[in-house]
Coordinates of C-alpha atoms in Angstrom, one line a residue:
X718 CA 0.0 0.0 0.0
X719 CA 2.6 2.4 0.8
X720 CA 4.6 1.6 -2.8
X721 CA 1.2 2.5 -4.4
X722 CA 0.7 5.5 -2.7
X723 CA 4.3 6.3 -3.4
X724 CA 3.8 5.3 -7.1
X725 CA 0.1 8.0 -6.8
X726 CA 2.1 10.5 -5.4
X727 CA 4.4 11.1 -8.3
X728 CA 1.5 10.6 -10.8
X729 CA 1.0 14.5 -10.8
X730 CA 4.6 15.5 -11.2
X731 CA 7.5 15.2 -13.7
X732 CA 9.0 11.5 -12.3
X733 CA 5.9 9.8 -12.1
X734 CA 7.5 7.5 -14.9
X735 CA 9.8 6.3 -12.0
X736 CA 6.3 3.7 -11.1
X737 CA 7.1 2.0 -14.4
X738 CA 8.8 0.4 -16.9
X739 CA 11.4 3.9 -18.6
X740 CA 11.9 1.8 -21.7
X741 CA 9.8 2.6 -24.6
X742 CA 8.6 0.2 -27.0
X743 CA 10.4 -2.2 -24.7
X744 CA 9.2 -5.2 -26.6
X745 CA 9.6 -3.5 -30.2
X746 CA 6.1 -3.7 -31.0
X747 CA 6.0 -0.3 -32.9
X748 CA 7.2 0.4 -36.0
X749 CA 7.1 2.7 -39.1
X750 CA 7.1 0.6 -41.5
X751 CA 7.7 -3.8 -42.0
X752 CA 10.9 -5.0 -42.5
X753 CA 11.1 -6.8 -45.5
X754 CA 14.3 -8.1 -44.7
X755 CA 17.3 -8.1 -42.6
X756 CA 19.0 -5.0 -41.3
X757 CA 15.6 -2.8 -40.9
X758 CA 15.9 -1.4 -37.6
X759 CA 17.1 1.4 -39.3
X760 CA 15.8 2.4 -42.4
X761 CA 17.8 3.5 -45.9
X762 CA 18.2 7.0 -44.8
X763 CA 19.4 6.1 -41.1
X764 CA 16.1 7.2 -39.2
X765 CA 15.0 5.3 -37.1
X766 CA 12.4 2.5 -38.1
X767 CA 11.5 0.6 -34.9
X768 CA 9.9 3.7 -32.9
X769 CA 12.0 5.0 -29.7
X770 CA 15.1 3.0 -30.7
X771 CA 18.0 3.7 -32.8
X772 CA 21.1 1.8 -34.1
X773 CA 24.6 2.8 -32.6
X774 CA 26.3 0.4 -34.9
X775 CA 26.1 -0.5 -38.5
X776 CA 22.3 -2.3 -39.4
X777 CA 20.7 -3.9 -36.5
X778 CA 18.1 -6.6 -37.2
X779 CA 14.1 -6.5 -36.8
X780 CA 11.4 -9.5 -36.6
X781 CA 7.8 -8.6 -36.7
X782 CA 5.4 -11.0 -37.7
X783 CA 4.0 -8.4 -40.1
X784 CA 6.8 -9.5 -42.4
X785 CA 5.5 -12.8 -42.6
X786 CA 3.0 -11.3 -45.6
X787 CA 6.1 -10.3 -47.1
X788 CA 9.2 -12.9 -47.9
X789 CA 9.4 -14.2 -44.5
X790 CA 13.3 -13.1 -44.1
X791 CA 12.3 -11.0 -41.0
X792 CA 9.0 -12.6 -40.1
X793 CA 8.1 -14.2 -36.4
X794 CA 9.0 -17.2 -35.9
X795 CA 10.6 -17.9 -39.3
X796 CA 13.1 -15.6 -40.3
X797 CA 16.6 -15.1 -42.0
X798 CA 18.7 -16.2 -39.1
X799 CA 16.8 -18.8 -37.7
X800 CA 13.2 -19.8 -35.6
X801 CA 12.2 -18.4 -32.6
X802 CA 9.0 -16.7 -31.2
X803 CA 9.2 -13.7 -28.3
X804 CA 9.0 -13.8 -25.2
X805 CA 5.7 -12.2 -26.0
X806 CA 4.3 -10.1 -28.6
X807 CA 4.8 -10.6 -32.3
X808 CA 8.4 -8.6 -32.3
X809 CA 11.7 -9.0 -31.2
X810 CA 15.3 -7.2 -32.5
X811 CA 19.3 -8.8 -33.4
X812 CA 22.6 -7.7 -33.0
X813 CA 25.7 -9.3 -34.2
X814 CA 28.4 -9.2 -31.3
X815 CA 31.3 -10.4 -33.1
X816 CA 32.6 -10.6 -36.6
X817 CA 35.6 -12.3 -38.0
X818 CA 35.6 -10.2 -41.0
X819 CA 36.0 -6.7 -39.2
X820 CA 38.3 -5.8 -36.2
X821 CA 35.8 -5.1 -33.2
X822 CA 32.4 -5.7 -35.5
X823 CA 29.2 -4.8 -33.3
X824 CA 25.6 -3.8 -33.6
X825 CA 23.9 -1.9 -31.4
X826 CA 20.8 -0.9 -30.1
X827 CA 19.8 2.1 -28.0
X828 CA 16.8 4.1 -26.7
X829 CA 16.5 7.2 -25.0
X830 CA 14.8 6.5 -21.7
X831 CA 10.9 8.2 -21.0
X832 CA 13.0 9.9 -18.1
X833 CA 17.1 10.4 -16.6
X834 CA 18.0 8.2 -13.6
X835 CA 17.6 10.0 -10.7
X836 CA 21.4 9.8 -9.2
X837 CA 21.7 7.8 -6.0
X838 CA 18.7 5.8 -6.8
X839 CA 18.7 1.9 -7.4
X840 CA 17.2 0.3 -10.9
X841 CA 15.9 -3.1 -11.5
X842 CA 16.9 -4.0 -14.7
X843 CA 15.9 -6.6 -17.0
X844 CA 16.2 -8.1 -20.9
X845 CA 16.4 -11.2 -22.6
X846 CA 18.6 -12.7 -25.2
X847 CA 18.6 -15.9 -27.2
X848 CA 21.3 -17.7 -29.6
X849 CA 20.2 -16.8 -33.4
X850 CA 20.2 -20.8 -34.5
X851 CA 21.4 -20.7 -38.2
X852 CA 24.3 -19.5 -40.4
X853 CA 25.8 -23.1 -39.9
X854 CA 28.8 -21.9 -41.5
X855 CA 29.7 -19.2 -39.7
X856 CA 27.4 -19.4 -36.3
X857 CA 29.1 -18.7 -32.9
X858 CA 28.3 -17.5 -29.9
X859 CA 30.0 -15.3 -27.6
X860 CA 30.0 -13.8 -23.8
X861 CA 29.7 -10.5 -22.7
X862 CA 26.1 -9.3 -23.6
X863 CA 25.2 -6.2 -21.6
X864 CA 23.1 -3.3 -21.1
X865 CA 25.2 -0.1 -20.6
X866 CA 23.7 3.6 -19.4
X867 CA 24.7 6.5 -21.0
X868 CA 24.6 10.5 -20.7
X869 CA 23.5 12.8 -23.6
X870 CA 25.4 10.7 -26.6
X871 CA 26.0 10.8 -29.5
X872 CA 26.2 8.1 -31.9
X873 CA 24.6 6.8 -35.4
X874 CA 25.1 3.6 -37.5
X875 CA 28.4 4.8 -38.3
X876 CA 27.4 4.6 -41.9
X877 CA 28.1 7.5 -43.4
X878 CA 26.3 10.5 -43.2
X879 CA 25.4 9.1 -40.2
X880 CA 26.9 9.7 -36.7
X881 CA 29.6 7.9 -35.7
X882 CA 29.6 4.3 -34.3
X883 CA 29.8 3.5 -30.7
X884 CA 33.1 2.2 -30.3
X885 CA 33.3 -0.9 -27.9
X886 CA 34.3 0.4 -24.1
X887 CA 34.8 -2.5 -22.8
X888 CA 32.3 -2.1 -19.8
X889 CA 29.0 -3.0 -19.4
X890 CA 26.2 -1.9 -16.5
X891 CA 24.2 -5.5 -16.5
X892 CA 26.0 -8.1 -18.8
X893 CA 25.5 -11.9 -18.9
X894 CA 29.1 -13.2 -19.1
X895 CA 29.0 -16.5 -19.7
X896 CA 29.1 -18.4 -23.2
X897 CA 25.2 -18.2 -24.0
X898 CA 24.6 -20.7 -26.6
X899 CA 20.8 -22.0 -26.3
X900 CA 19.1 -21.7 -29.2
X901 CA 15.9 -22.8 -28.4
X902 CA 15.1 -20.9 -24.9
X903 CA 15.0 -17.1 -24.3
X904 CA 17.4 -16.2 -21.5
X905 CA 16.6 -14.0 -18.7
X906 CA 19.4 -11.4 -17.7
X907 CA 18.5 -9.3 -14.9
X908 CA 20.1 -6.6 -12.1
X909 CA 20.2 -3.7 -10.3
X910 CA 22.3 -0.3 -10.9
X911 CA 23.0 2.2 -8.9
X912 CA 22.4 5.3 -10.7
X913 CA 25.8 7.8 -10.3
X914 CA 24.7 10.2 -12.5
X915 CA 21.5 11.3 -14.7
X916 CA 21.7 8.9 -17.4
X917 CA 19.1 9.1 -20.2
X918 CA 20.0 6.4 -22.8
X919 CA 20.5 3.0 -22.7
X920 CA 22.1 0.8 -24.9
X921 CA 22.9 -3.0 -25.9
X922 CA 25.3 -5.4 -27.2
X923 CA 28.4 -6.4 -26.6
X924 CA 30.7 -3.9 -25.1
X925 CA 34.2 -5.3 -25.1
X926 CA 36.5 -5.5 -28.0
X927 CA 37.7 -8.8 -29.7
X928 CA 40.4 -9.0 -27.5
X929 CA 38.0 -8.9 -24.4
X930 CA 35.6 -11.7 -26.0
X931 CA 35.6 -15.2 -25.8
X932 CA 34.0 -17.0 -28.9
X933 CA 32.7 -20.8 -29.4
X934 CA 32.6 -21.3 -32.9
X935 CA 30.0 -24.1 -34.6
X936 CA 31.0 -24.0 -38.6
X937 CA 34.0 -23.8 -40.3
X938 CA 37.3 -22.9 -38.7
X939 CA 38.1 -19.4 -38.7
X940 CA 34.8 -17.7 -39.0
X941 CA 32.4 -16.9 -36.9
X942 CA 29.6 -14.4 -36.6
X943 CA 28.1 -13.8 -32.9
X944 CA 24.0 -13.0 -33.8
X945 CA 21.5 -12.7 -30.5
X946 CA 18.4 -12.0 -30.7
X947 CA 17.0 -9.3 -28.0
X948 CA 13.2 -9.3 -26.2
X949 CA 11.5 -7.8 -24.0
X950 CA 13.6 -4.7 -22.1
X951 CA 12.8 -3.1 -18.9
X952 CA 14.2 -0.7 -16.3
X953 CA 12.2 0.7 -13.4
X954 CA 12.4 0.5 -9.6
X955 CA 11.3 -3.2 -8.9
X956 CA 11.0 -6.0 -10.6
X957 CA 6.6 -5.6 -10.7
X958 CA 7.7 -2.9 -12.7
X959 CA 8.3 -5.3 -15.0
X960 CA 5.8 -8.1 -14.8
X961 CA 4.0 -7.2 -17.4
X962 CA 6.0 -7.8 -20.6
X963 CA 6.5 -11.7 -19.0
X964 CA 2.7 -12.4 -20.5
X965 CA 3.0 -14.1 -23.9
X966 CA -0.4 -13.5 -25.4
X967 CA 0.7 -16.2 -28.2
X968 CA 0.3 -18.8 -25.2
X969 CA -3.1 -19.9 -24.0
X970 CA -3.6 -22.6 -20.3
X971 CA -6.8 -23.8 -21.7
X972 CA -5.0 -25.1 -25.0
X973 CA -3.1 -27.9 -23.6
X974 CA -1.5 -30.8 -26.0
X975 CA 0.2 -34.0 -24.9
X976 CA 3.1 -35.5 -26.8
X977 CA 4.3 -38.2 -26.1
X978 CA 6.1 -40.4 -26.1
X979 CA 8.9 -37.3 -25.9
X980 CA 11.9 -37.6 -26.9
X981 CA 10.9 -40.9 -29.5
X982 CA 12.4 -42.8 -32.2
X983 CA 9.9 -43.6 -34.2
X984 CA 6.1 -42.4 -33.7
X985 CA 5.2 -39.5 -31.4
X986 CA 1.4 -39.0 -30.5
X987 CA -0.7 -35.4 -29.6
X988 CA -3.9 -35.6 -27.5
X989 CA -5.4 -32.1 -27.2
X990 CA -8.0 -30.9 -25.1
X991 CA -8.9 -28.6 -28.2
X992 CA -9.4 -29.4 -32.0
X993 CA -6.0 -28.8 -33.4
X994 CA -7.2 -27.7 -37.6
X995 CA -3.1 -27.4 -38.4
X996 CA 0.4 -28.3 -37.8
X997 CA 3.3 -27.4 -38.8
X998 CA 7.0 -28.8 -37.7
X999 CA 10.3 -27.2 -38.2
X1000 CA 13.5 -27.8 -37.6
X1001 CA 15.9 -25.8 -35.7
X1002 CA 17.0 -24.2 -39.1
X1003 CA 13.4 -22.8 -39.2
X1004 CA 12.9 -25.6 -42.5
X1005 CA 9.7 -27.1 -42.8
X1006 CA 9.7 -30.2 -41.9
X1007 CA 6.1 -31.3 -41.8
X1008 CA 2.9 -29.4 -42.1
X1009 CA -1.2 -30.8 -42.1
X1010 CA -4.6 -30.2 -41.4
X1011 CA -5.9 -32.9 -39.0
X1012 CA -9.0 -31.2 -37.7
X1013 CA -8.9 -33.5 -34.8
X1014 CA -7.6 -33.9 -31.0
X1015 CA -5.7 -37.2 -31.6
X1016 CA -3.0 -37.3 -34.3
X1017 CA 0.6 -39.8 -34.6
X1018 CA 3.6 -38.3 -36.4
X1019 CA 5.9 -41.0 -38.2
X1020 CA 9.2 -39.3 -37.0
X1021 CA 11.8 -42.6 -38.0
X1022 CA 13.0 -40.7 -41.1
X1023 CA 13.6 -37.3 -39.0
X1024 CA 17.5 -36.5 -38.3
X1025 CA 17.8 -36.2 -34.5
X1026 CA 17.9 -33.0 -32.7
X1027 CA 15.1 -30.7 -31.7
X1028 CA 11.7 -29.7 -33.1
X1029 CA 9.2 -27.3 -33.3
X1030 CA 5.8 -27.9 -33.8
X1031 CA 3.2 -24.9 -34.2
X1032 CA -0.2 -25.8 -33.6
X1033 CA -3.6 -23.7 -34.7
X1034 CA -6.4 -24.6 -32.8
X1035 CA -10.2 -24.0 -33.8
X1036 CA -10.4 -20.8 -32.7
X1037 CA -7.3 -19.5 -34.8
X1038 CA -5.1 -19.1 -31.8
X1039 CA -1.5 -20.6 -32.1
X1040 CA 0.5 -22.4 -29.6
X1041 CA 4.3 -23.6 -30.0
X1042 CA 5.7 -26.7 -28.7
X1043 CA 8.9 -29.0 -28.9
X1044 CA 9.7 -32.5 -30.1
X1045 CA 12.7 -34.4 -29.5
X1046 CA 14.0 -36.9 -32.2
X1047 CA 16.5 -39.2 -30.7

């Protein structure tokens, strides 16, 4: 009661933003126009495209499932770089954090916050990342992935006539610094700052230079691009503050599928308490591997000729809501 009538209090004056998230468009929802492709969080004349963010760094990438009219190469789940649905929403944003072709390659992305950090004053911070699954040729992962604060900047794309790049300062305000390499699950990085002075940007990426960053390379030897994805970003003065953007309004409790058995070798069977009128399986590439209209609660998959590895299976049910889940082929 006494955080709420805190939170009332500064409803009427300038930091009333303080009672809740001060990232705009945290979940990149809004947008000027679809991206057609890859490297449209910017658009051709360096304004922003993704509203209340900007790029720091060369081309970041944008996902919206409104692309998915389009060719599909930034569409939700299914796009250029891989499969993967947000942690809710229909949006989510990429950064490559290291580049074998180019001494200290980054992306960024950065948003001016809805209000400075009040020095002295404690943040909760929060944002999650996940390992873009495909460029087998040239996929790695890397450490290092931070949030960093900063003070009146001033950085671009570095693409000229654009501002200048951020160039990496090898710090970072909330970082995840171990090797993150799940491709399938969205992790959570969160913790607090300590505000030292007004800060009014924010930024992310990877801070540190190539000598600062460890890589784990999955293709050929010798090159390796570093490509995360980025969901769901929140600063305020508790973690409520944040609650909200963990509600995936993609995923429903009363649409509930059984498959089993999980992992299998052969046959794997759904029973759903719904009538499921498609499905439609892809790899971990985003290639379709299967796709049908069963207009029933009971179906078997024949899975014997799948490779092994991990699945996903997308499910409409027969009120045209869609739920994801996994399959394991052993």
């Amino acid at each position: 009661m006494k955080y709420f009538s805190f939170c009332l209090f500064f409803l009427g004056h300038i930091l009333s933003v303080h009672c809740q998230n001060l990232v705009p468009n945290p979940s990149f929802e809004d947008y000027d126009y679809c991206p057609p492709g890859t490297g449209n969080f910017i658009s051709s004349t360096f304004e922003p495209n993704v509203q209340n963010w900007d790029s720091w760094a060369i081309s970041p990438d944008y996902f919206h499932v409104c692309s998915n009219d389009l060719e599909g190469f930034a569409g939700v789940p299914t796009n250029a770089w891989g499969y993967q649905w947000p942690v809710s929403g229909v949006a989510f944003s990429a950064v490559i954090t290291y580049m074998h072709n180019l001494v200290d390659g980054r992306e960024y992305i950065a948003s001016q916050l809805i209000t400075p950090l009040t020095p002295g004053t404690s943040y909760y911070v929060m944002y999650h990342i996940a390992h873009c699954d495909s460029q087998p040729l040239t996929r790695c992962a890397t450490n290092r992935f931070g949030l960093k604060f900063f003070k009146d900047p001033s950085y671009g794309s570095g693409i000229p006539p654009d501002l200048p790049a951020l160039p990496p300062p090898n710090e970072a305000d909330v970082e995840y610094n171990e090797m993150l390499t799940d491709t399938a699950n969205w992790t959570l990085v969160e913790g607090w700052f300590t505000a030292d002075d007004s800060y009014d940007w924010i930024a992310l990426g990877n801070f540190y230079d190539d000598a600062n960053t460890d890589t784990t390379q999955f293709g050929l030897e010798g090159y390796c691009l570093g490509l995360y994805y980025i969901d769901n970003v929140c600063i305020g003065l508790s973690p409520e503050d944040c609650e909200y953007l963990l509600t995936d309004g993609r995923q429903h409790t009363n649409y509930q599928v059984n498959i089993f058995p999980n992992p299998s070798f052969d046959v794997v069977s759904l029973r759903a308490n719904k009538r499921m009128i498609s499905i439609k399986v892809v790899d971990t590439m985003g290639r379709l591997i299967l796709q049908s209209n069963p207009f029933t609660e009971n179906i078997r998959l024949e899975i014997s000729d799948w490779a092994k590895g991990m699945y996903f299976i997308e499910i409409e049910w027969d009120d045209y809501q869609v739920s994801t889940s996994k399959i394991i082929k052993k």
